[in-house]
PDB file of C-alpha atoms in Angstrom:
ATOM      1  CA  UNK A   1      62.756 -24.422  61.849  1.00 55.00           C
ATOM      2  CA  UNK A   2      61.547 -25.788  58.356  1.00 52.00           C
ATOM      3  CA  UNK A   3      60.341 -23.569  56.169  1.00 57.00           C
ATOM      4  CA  UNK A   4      56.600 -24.323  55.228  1.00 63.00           C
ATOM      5  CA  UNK A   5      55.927 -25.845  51.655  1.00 53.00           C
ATOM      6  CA  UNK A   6      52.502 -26.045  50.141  1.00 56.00           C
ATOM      7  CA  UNK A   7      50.508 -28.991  49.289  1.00 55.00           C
ATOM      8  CA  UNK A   8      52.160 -29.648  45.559  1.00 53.00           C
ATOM      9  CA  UNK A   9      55.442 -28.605  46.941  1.00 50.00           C
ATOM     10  CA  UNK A  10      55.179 -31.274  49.296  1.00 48.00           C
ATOM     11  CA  UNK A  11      53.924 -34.128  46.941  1.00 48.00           C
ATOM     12  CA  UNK A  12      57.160 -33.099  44.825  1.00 42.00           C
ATOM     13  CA  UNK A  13      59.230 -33.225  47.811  1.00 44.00           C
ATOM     14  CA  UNK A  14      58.490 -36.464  48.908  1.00 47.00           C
ATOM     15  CA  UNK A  15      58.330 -37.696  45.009  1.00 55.00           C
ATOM     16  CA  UNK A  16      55.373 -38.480  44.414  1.00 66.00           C
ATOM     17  CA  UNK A  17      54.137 -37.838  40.850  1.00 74.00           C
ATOM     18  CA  UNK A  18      50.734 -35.708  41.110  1.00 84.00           C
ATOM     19  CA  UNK A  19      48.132 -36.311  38.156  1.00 86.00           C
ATOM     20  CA  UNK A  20      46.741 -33.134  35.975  1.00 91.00           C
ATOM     21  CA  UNK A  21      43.569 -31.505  37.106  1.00 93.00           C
ATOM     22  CA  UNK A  22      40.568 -32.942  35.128  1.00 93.00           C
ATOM     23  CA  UNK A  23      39.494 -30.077  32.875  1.00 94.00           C
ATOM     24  CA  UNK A  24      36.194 -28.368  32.631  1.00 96.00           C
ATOM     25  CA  UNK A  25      35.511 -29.755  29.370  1.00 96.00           C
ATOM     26  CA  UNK A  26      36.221 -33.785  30.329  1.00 95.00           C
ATOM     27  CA  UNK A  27      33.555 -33.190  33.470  1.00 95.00           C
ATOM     28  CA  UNK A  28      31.028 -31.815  30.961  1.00 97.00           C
ATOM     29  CA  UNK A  29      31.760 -35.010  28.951  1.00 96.00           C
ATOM     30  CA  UNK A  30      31.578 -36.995  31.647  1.00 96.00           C
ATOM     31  CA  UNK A  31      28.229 -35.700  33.095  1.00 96.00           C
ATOM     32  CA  UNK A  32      26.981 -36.200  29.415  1.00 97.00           C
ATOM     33  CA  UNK A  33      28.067 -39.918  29.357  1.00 97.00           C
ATOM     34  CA  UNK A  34      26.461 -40.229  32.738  1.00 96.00           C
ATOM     35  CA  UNK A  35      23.183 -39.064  31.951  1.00 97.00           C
ATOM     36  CA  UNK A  36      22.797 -41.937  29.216  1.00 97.00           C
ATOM     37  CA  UNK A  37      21.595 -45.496  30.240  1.00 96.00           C
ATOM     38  CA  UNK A  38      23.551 -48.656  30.412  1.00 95.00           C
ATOM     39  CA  UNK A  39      26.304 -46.418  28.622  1.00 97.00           C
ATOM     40  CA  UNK A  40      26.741 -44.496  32.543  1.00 96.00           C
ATOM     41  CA  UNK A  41      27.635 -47.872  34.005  1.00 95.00           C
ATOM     42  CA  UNK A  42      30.059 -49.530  31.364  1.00 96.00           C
ATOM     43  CA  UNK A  43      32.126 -46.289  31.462  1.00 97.00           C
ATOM     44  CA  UNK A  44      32.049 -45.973  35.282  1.00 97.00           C
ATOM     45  CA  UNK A  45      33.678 -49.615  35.316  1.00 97.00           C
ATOM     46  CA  UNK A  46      35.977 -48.433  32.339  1.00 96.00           C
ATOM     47  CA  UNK A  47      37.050 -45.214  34.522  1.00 96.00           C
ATOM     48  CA  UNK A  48      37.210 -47.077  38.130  1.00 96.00           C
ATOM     49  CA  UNK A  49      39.099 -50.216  36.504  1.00 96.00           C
ATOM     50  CA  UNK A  50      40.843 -48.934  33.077  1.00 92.00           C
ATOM     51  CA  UNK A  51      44.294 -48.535  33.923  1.00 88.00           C
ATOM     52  CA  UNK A  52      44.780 -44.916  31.846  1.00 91.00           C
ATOM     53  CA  UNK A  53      42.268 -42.730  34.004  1.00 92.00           C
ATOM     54  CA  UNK A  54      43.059 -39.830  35.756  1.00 94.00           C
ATOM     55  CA  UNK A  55      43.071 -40.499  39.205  1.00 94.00           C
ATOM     56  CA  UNK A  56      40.475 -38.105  40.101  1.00 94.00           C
ATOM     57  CA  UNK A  57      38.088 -39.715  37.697  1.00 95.00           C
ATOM     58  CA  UNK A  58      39.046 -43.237  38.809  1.00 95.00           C
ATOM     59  CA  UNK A  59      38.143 -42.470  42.412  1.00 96.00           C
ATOM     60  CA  UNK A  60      34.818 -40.575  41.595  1.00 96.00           C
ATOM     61  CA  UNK A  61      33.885 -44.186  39.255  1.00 97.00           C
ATOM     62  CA  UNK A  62      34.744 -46.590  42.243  1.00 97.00           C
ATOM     63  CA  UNK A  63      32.316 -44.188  44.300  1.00 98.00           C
ATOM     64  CA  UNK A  64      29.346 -43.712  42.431  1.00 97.00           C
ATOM     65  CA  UNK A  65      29.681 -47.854  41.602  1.00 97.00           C
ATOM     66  CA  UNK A  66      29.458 -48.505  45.073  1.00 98.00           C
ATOM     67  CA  UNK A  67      26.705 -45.556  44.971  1.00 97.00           C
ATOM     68  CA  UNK A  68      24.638 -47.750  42.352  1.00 96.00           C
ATOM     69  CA  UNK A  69      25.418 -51.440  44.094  1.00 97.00           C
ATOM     70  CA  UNK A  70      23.668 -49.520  47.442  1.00 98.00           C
ATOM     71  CA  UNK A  71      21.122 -47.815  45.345  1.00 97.00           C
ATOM     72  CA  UNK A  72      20.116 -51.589  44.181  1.00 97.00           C
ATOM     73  CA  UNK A  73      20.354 -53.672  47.380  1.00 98.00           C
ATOM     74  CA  UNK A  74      17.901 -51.424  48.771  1.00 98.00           C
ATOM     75  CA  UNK A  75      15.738 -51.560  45.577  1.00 98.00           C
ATOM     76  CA  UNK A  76      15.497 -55.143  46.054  1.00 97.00           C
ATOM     77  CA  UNK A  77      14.621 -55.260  49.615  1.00 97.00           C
ATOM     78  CA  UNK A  78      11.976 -52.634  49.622  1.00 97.00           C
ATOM     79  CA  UNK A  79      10.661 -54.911  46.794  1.00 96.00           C
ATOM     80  CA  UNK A  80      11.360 -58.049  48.824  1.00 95.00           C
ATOM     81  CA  UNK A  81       9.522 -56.244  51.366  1.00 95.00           C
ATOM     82  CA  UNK A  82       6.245 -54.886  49.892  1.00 94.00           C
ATOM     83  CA  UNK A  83       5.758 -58.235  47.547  1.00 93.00           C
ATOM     84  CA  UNK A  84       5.879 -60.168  51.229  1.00 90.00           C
ATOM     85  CA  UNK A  85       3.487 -58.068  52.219  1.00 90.00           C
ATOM     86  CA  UNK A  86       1.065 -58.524  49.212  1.00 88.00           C
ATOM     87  CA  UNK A  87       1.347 -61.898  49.655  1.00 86.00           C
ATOM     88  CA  UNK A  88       0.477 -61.829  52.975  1.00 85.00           C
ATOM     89  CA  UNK A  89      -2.628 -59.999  52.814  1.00 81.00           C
ATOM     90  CA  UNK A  90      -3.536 -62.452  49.603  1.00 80.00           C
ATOM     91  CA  UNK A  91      -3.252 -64.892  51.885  1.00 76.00           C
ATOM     92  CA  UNK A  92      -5.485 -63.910  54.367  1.00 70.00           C
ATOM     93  CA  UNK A  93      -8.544 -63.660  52.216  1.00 69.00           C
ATOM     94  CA  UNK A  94      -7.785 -67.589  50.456  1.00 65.00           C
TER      95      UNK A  94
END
């Protein structure tokens, strides 16, 4: 029987390199950068697709990107939908 190994063990085992724990300090940073407009969604492309980001931080950019790209396709068809509709009832009265 093999004796049981824990999660890291295993990743070192098998040889796979595991990346440092983001620290407290780089979230607060990053929740600050976040927070500020147009600067949020530069640095989420330059933390999903910069090649020196932890890979925690990486995969939490790629996320909230696709977040935001769902966030506007549904902006513009609720707006697609309620102009159509304010056209619509224009119409009817012309």
């Amino acid at each position: 029987m093999e004796p049981q190994m824990s999660h890291t063990q295993q990743n070192v085992a098998i040889g796979n390199q595991t990346a440092p724990v983001v620290s407290f300090k780089d979230w607060m940073i990053t929740i600050l950068l976040m927070a500020i407009p147009i600067v949020n969604i530069v640095m989420l492309f330059v933390w999903g697709f910069g090649g020196n980001t932890n890979p925690s931080k990486a995969n939490y950019a790629k996320a909230a990107l696709i977040w935001v790209a769902i966030g506007i396709v549904l902006y513009v068809v609720v707006f697609v939908l309620i102009l159509g509709s304010m056209f619509s009832e224009m119409s009817s009265y012309y």
